[in-house]
Short mmCIF file of C-alpha atoms in Angstrom, two decimals:
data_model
loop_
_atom_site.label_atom_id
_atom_site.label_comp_id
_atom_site.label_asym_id
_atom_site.label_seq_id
_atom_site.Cartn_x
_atom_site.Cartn_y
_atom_site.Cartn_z
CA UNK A 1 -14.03 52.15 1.64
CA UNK A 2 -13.67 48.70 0.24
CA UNK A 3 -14.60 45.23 2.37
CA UNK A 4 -11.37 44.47 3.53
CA UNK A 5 -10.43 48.03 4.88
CA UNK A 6 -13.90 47.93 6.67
CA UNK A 7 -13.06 44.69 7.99
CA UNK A 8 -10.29 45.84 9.38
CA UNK A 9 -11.30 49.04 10.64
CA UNK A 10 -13.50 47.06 13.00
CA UNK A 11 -11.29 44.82 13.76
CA UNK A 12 -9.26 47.94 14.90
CA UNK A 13 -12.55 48.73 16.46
CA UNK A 14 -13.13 45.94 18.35
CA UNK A 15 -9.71 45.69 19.51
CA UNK A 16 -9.60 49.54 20.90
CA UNK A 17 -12.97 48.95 22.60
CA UNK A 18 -12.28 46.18 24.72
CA UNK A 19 -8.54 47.81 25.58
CA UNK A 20 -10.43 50.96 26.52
CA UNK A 21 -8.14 52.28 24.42
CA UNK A 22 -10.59 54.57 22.47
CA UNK A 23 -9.43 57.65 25.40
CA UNK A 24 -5.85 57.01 23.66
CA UNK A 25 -6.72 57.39 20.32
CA UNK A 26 -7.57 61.19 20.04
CA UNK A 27 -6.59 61.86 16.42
CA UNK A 28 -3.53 63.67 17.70
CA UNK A 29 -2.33 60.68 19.11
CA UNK A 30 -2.52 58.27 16.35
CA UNK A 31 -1.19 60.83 13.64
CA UNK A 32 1.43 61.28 16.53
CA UNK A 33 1.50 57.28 16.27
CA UNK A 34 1.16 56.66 12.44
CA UNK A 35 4.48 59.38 12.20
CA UNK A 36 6.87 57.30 14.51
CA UNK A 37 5.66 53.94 12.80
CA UNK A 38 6.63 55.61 9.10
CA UNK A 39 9.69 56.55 10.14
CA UNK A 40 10.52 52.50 11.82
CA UNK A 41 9.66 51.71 8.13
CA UNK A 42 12.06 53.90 6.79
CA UNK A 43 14.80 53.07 9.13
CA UNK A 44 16.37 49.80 7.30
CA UNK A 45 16.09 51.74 3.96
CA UNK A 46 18.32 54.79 5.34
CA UNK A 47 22.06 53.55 4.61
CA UNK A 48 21.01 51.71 1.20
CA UNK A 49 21.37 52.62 -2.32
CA UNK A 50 18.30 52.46 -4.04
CA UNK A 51 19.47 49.57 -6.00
CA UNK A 52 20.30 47.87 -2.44
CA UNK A 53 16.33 49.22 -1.69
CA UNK A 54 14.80 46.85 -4.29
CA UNK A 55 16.75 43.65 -3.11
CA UNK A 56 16.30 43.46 0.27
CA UNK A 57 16.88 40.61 2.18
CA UNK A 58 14.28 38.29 3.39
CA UNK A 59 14.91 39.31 6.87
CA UNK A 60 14.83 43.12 6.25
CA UNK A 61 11.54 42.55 3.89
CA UNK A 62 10.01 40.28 6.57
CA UNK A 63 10.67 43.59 8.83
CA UNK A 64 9.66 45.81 6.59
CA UNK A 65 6.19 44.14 5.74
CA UNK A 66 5.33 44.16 9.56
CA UNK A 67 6.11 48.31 9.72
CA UNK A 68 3.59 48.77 6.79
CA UNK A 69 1.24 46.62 9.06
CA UNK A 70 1.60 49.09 11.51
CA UNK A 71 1.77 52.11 9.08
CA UNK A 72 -1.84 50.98 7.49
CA UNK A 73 -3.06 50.22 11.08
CA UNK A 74 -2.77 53.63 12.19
CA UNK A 75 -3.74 54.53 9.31
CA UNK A 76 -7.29 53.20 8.83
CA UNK A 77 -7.72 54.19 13.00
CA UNK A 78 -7.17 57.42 11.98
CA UNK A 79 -9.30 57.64 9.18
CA UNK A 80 -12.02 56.11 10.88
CA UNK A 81 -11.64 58.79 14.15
CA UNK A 82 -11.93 61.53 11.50
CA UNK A 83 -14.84 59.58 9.53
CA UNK A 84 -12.84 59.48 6.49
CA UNK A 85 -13.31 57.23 4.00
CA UNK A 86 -9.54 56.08 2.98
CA UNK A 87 -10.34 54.98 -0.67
CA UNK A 88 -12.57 57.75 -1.68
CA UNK A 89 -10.03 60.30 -0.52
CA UNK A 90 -6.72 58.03 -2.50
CA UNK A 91 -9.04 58.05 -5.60
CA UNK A 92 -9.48 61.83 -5.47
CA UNK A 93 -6.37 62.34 -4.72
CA UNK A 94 -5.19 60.34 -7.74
CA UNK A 95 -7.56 62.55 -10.29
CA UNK A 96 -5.32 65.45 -8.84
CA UNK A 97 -2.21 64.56 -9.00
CA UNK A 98 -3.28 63.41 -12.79
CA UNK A 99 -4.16 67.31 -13.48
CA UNK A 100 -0.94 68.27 -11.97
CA UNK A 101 1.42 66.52 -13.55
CA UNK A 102 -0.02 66.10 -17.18
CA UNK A 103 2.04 63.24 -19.04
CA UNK A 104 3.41 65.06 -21.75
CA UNK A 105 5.01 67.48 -18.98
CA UNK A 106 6.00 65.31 -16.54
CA UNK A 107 7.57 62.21 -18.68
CA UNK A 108 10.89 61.00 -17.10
CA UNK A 109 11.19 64.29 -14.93
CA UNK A 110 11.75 64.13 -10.93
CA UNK A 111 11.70 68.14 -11.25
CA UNK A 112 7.79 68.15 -11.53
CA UNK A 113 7.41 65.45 -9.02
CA UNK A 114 6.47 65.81 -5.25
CA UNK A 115 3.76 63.62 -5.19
CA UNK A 116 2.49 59.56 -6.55
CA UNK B 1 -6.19 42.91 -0.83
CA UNK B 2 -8.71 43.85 -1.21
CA UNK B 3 -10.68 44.69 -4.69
CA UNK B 4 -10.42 48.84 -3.91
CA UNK B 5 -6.86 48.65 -2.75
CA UNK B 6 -6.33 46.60 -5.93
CA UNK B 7 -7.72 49.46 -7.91
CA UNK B 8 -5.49 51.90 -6.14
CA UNK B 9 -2.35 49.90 -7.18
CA UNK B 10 -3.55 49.23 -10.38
CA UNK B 11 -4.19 53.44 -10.66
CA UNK B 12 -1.08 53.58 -9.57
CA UNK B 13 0.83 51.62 -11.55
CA UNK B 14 -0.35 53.31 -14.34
CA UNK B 15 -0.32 56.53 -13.55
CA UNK B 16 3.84 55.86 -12.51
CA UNK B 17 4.04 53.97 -16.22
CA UNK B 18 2.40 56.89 -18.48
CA UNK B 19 5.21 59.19 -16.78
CA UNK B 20 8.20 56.92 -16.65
CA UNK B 21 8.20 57.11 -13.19
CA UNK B 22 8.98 53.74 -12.35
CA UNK B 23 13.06 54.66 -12.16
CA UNK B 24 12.01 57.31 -8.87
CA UNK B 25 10.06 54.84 -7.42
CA UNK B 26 13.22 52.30 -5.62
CA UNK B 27 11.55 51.03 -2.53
CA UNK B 28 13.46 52.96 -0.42
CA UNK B 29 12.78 56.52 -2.36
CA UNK B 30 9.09 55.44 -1.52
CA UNK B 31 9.71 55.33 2.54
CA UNK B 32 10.97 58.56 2.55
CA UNK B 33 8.62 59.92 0.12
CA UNK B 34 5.80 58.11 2.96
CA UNK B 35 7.92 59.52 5.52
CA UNK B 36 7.50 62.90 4.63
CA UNK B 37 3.88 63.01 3.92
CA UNK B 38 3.25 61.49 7.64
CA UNK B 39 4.93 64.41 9.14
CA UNK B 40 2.43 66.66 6.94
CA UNK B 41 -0.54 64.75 8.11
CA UNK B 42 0.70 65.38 11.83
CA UNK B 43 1.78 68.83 11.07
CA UNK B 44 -1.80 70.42 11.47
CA UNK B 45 -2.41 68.28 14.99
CA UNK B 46 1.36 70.11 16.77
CA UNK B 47 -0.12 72.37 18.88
CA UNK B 48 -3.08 71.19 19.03
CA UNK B 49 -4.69 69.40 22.41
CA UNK B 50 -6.20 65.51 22.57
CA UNK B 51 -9.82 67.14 22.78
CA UNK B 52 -9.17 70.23 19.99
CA UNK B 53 -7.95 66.82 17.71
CA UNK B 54 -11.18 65.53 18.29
CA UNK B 55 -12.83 68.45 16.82
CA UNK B 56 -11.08 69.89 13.89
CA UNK B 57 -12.89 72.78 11.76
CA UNK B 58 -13.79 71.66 8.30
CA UNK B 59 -10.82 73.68 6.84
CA UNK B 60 -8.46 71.42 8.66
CA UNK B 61 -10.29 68.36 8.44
CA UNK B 62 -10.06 68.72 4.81
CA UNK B 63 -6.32 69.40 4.32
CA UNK B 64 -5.86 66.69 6.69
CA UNK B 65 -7.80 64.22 4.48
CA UNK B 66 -5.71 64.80 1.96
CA UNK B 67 -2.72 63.83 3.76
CA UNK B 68 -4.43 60.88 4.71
CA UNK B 69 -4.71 60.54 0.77
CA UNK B 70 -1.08 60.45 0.02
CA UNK B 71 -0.03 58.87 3.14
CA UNK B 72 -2.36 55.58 1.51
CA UNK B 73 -0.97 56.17 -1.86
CA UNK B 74 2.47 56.05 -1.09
CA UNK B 75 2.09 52.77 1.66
CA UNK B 76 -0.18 51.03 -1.56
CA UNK B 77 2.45 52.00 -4.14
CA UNK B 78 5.69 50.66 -1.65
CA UNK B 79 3.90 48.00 -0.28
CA UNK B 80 3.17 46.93 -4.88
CA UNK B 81 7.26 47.42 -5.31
CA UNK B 82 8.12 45.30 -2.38
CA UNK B 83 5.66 42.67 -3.38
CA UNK B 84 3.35 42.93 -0.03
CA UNK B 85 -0.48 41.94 0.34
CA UNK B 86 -1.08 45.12 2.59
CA UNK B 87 -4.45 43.72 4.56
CA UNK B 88 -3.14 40.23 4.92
CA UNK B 89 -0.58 42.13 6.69
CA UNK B 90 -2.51 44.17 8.62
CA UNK B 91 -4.24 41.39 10.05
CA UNK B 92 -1.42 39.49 10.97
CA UNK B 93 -0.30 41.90 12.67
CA UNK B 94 -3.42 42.64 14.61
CA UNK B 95 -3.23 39.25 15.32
CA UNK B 96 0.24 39.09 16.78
CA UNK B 97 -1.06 42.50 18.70
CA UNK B 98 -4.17 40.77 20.60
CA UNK B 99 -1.02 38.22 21.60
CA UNK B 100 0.76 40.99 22.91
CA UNK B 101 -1.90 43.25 25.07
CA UNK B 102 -3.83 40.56 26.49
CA UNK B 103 -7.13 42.25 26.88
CA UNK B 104 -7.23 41.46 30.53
CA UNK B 105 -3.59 42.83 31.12
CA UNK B 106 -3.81 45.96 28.90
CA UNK B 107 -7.47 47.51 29.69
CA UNK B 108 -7.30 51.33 30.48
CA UNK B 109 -3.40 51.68 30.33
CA UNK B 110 -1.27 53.22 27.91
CA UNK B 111 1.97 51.92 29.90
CA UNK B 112 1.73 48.67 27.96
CA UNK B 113 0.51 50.36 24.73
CA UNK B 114 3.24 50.69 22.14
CA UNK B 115 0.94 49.89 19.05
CA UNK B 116 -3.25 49.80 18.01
CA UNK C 1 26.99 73.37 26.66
CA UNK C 2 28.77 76.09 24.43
CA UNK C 3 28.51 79.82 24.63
CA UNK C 4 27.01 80.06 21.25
CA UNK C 5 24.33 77.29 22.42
CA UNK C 6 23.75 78.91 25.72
CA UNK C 7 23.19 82.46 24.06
CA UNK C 8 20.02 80.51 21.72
CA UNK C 9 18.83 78.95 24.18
CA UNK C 10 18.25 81.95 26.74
CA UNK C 11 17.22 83.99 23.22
CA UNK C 12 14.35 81.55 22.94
CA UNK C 13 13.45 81.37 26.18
CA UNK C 14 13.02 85.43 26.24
CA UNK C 15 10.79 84.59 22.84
CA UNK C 16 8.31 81.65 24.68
CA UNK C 17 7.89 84.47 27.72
CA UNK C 18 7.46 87.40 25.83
CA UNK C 19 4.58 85.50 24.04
CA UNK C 20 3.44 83.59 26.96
CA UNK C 21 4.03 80.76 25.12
CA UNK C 22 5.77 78.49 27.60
CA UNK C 23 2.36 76.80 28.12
CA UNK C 24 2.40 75.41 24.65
CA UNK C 25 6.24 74.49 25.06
CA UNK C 26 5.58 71.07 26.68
CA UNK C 27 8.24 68.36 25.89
CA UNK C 28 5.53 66.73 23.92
CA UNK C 29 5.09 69.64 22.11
CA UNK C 30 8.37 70.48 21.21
CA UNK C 31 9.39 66.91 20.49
CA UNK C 32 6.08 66.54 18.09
CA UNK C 33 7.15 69.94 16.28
CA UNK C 34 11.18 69.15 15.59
CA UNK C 35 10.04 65.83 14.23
CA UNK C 36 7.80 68.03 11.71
CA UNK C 37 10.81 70.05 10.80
CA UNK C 38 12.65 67.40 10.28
CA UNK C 39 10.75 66.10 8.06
CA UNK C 40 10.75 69.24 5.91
CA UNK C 41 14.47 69.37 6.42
CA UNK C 42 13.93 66.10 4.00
CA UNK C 43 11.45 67.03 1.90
CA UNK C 44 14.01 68.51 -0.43
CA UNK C 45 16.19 65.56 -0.73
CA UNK C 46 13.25 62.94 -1.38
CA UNK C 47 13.58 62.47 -5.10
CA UNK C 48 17.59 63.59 -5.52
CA UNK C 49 19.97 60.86 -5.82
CA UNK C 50 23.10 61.07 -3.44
CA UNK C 51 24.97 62.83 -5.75
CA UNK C 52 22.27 65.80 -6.68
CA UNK C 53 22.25 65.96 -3.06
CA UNK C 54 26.08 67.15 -2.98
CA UNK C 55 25.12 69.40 -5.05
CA UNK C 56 22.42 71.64 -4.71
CA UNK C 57 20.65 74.59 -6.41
CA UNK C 58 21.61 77.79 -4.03
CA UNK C 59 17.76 77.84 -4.22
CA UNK C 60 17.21 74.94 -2.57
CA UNK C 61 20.34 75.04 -0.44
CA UNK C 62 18.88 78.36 1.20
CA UNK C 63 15.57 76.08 2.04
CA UNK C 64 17.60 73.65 3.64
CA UNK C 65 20.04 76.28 5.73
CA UNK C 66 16.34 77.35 7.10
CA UNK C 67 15.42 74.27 7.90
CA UNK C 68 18.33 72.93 9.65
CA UNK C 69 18.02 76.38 11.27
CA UNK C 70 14.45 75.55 12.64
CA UNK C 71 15.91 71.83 13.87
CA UNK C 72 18.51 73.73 16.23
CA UNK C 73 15.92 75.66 17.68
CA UNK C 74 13.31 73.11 18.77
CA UNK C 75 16.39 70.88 19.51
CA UNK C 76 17.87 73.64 21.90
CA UNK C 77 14.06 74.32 23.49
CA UNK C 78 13.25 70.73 24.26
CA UNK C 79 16.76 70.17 25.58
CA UNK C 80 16.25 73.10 27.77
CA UNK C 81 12.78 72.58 29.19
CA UNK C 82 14.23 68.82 29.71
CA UNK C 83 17.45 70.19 31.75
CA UNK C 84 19.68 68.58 29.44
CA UNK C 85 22.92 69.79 28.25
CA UNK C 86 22.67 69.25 24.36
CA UNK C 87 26.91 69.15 23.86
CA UNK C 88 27.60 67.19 26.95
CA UNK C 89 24.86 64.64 25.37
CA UNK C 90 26.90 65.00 22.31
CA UNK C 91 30.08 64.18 23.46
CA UNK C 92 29.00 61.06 25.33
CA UNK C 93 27.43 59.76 22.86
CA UNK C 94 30.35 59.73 20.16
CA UNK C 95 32.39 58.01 22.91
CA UNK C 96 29.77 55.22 22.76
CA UNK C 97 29.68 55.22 19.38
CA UNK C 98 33.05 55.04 19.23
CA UNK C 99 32.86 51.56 21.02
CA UNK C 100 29.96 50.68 19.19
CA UNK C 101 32.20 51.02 15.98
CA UNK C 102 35.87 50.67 16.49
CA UNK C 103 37.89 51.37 13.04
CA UNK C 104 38.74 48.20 12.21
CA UNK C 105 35.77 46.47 11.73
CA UNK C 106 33.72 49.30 10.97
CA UNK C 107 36.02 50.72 7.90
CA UNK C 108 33.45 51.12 4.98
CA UNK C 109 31.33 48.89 5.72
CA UNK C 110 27.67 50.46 6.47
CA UNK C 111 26.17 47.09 7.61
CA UNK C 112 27.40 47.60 10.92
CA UNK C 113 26.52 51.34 10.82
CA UNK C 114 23.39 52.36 12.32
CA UNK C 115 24.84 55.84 14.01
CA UNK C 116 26.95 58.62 12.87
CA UNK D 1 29.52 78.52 15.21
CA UNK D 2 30.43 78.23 18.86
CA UNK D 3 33.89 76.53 20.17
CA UNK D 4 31.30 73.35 21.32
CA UNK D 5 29.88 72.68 18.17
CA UNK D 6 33.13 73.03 16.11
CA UNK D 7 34.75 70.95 18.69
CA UNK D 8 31.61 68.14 18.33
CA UNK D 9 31.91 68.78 13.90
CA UNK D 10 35.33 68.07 14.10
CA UNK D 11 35.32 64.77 16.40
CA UNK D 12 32.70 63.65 13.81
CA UNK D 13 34.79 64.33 10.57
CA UNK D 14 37.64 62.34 12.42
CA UNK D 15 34.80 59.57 13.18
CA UNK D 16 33.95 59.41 9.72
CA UNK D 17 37.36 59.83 8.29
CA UNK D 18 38.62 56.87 10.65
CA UNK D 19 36.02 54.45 8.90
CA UNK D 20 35.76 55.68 5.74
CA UNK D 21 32.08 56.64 6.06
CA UNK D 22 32.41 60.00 4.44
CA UNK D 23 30.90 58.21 1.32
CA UNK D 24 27.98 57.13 2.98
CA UNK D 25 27.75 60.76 4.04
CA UNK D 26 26.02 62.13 1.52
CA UNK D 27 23.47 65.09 2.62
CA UNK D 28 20.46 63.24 1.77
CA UNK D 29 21.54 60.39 3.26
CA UNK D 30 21.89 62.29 6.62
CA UNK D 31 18.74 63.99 6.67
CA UNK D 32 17.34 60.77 6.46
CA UNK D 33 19.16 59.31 9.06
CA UNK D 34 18.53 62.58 10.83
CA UNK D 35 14.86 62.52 10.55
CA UNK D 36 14.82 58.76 11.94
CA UNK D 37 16.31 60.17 14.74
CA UNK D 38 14.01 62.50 15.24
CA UNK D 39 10.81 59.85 15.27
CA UNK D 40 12.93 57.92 17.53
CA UNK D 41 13.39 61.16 19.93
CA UNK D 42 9.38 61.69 19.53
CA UNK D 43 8.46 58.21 20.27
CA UNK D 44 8.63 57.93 23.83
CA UNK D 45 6.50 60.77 24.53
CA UNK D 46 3.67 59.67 21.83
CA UNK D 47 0.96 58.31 23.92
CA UNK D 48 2.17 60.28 27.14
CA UNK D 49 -0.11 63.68 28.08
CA UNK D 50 1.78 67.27 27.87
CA UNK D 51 1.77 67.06 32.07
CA UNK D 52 3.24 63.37 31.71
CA UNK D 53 6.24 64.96 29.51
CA UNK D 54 6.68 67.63 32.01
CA UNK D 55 7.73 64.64 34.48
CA UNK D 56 9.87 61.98 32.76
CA UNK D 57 10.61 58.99 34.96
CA UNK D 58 14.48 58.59 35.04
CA UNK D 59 14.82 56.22 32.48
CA UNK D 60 12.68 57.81 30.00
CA UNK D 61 14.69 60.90 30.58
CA UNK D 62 18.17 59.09 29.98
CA UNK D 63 16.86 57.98 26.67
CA UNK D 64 15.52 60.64 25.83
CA UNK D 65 19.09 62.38 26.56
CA UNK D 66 20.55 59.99 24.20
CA UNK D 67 17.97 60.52 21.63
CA UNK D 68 18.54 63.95 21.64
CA UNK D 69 22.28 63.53 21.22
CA UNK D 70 21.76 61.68 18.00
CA UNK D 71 19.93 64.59 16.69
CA UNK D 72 22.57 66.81 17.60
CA UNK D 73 25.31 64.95 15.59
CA UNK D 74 23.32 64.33 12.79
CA UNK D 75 22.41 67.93 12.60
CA UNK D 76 26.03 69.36 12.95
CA UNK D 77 27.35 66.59 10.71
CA UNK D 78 24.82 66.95 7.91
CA UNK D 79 25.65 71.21 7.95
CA UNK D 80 29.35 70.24 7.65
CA UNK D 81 28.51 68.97 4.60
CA UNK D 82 26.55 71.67 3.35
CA UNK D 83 28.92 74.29 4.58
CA UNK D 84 26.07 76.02 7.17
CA UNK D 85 27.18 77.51 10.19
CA UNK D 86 24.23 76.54 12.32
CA UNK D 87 24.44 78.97 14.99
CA UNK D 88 24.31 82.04 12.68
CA UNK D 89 21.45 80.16 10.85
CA UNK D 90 19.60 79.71 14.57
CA UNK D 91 20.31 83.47 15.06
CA UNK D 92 19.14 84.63 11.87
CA UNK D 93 15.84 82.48 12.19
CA UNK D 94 14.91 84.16 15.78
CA UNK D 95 15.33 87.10 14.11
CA UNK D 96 12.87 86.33 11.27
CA UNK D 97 10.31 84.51 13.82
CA UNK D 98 10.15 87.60 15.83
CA UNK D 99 9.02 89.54 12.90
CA UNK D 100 6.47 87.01 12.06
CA UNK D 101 5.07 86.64 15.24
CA UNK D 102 4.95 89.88 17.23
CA UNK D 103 4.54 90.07 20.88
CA UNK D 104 1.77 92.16 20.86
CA UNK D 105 -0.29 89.76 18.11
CA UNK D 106 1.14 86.32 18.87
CA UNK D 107 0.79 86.46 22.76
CA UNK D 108 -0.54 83.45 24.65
CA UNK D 109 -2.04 82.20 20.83
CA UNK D 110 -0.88 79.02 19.45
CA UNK D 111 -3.39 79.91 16.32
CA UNK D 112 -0.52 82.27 14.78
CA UNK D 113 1.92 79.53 15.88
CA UNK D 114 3.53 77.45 13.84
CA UNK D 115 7.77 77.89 14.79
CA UNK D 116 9.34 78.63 17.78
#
């Protein structure tokens, strides 16, 4: 995991420890957590057009930026409960996706897609 | 952000640009597209208690690291359209969180505990 | 709530005892596992613009007919074990919406909209 | 469907009608919408145990009550629009879940579980 997501992780750490918070944060929970949190981010995108989606206000991105705060927070928590390490498993992920949807097949088609 | 997460956008950018994927990728097709993949990552943890979380078999563990995988691909990739430094966020908003929860006020109870 | 309603709910309840399954049926439960579905009940739609959406494949239209099937269900459970009456709810709620909206300032405008 | 939930479909379609919102209506539009709902339905019992759900204090029941409602209307107004009669699609699902998990193999197992 790179610098920054370690800082952060024990940050998140740090923060849980002192709380006594750890006894919350089975890995049920915070997947319970991360779920709700996705689904505030997606809230002020669910009556726009996806035009509307990539001109958002400054209030509505200023929203937005703080529910992928919280999104990445319980993200890295999780990770960390599990002893996954969050970059390793996005790169791996990416050399996947890159097998499954081969360029010349997927060009320009949303039929292929379900993934980044 | 950090130089890994860096990578991971810049991974992403290109695998989204080699497939003319850019015109699926509206801000607001990405929070769903997030959305979705949070309720996978949960999806193995339903019926499962705090403590059976805690100790997943490796079969499990692994599909769920792969939802942690696309769950970080998709937040890196929405957080690049909208313009947002993802760990500058993060800590902001673990900043704003040690402002809300007090460690004093919010040790041992999950009554004040609406975020990490 | 409706006949129809009252006939699901007292077929699942028959299902959960038959299997002894009540003891997994906890509100948190149930509540954890419609959000799932729901999610899957969007899956589909991700990557289709509003209009494919009008319009889909019988293919994927069956998918979605299951889904919204599997919605009801948890719906109707967690309303039961809850002692709530689901159409009652329902009812209430559009007369508050109803308020929350009157016609004339509400009349194609989705700014103010954040409720059927 | 049962006399209820026509009854509820129909007071939306006049809802909608009355502000012009059919055209914000679209299908994938409300299983977004719906699927908010549903987060917003799960997130009062996230950090609560399975006992703790059992025993809602009053005012975590009445919201709950309300978040359930939404559900409801955005399940009966998204199958209006796909032309799903959710009742016989509830039925037909018990029916196929009681194949899939038989009494004699599924009982007092959540391993085999994964529907109602």
């Amino acid at each position: 995991m790179s610098d920054s997501l370690l800082q952060l992780r024990d940050a998140l750490r740090a923060f849980a420890a002192e709380r006594d918070w750890d006894q919350f944060h089975s890995p049920r929970n915070l997947a319970t957590a991360l779920s709700v949190e996705a689904a505030e981010l997606l809230e002020p995108f669910q009556w726009l057009t996806d035009e509307q989606s990539r001109n958002l206000s400054l209030e509505t991105r200023a929203a937005v930026e703080e529910e992928l705060a919280d999104v990445l927070l319980y993200l890295v928590r999780l990770a960390d409960q599990l002893g996954v390490d969050l970059v390793a498993a996005g790169r791996a992920k990416i050399k996947r996706n890159a097998q499954k949807y081969p360029v010349e097949k997927a060009r320009g088609s949303s039929r292929k897609y379900d993934a980044i």
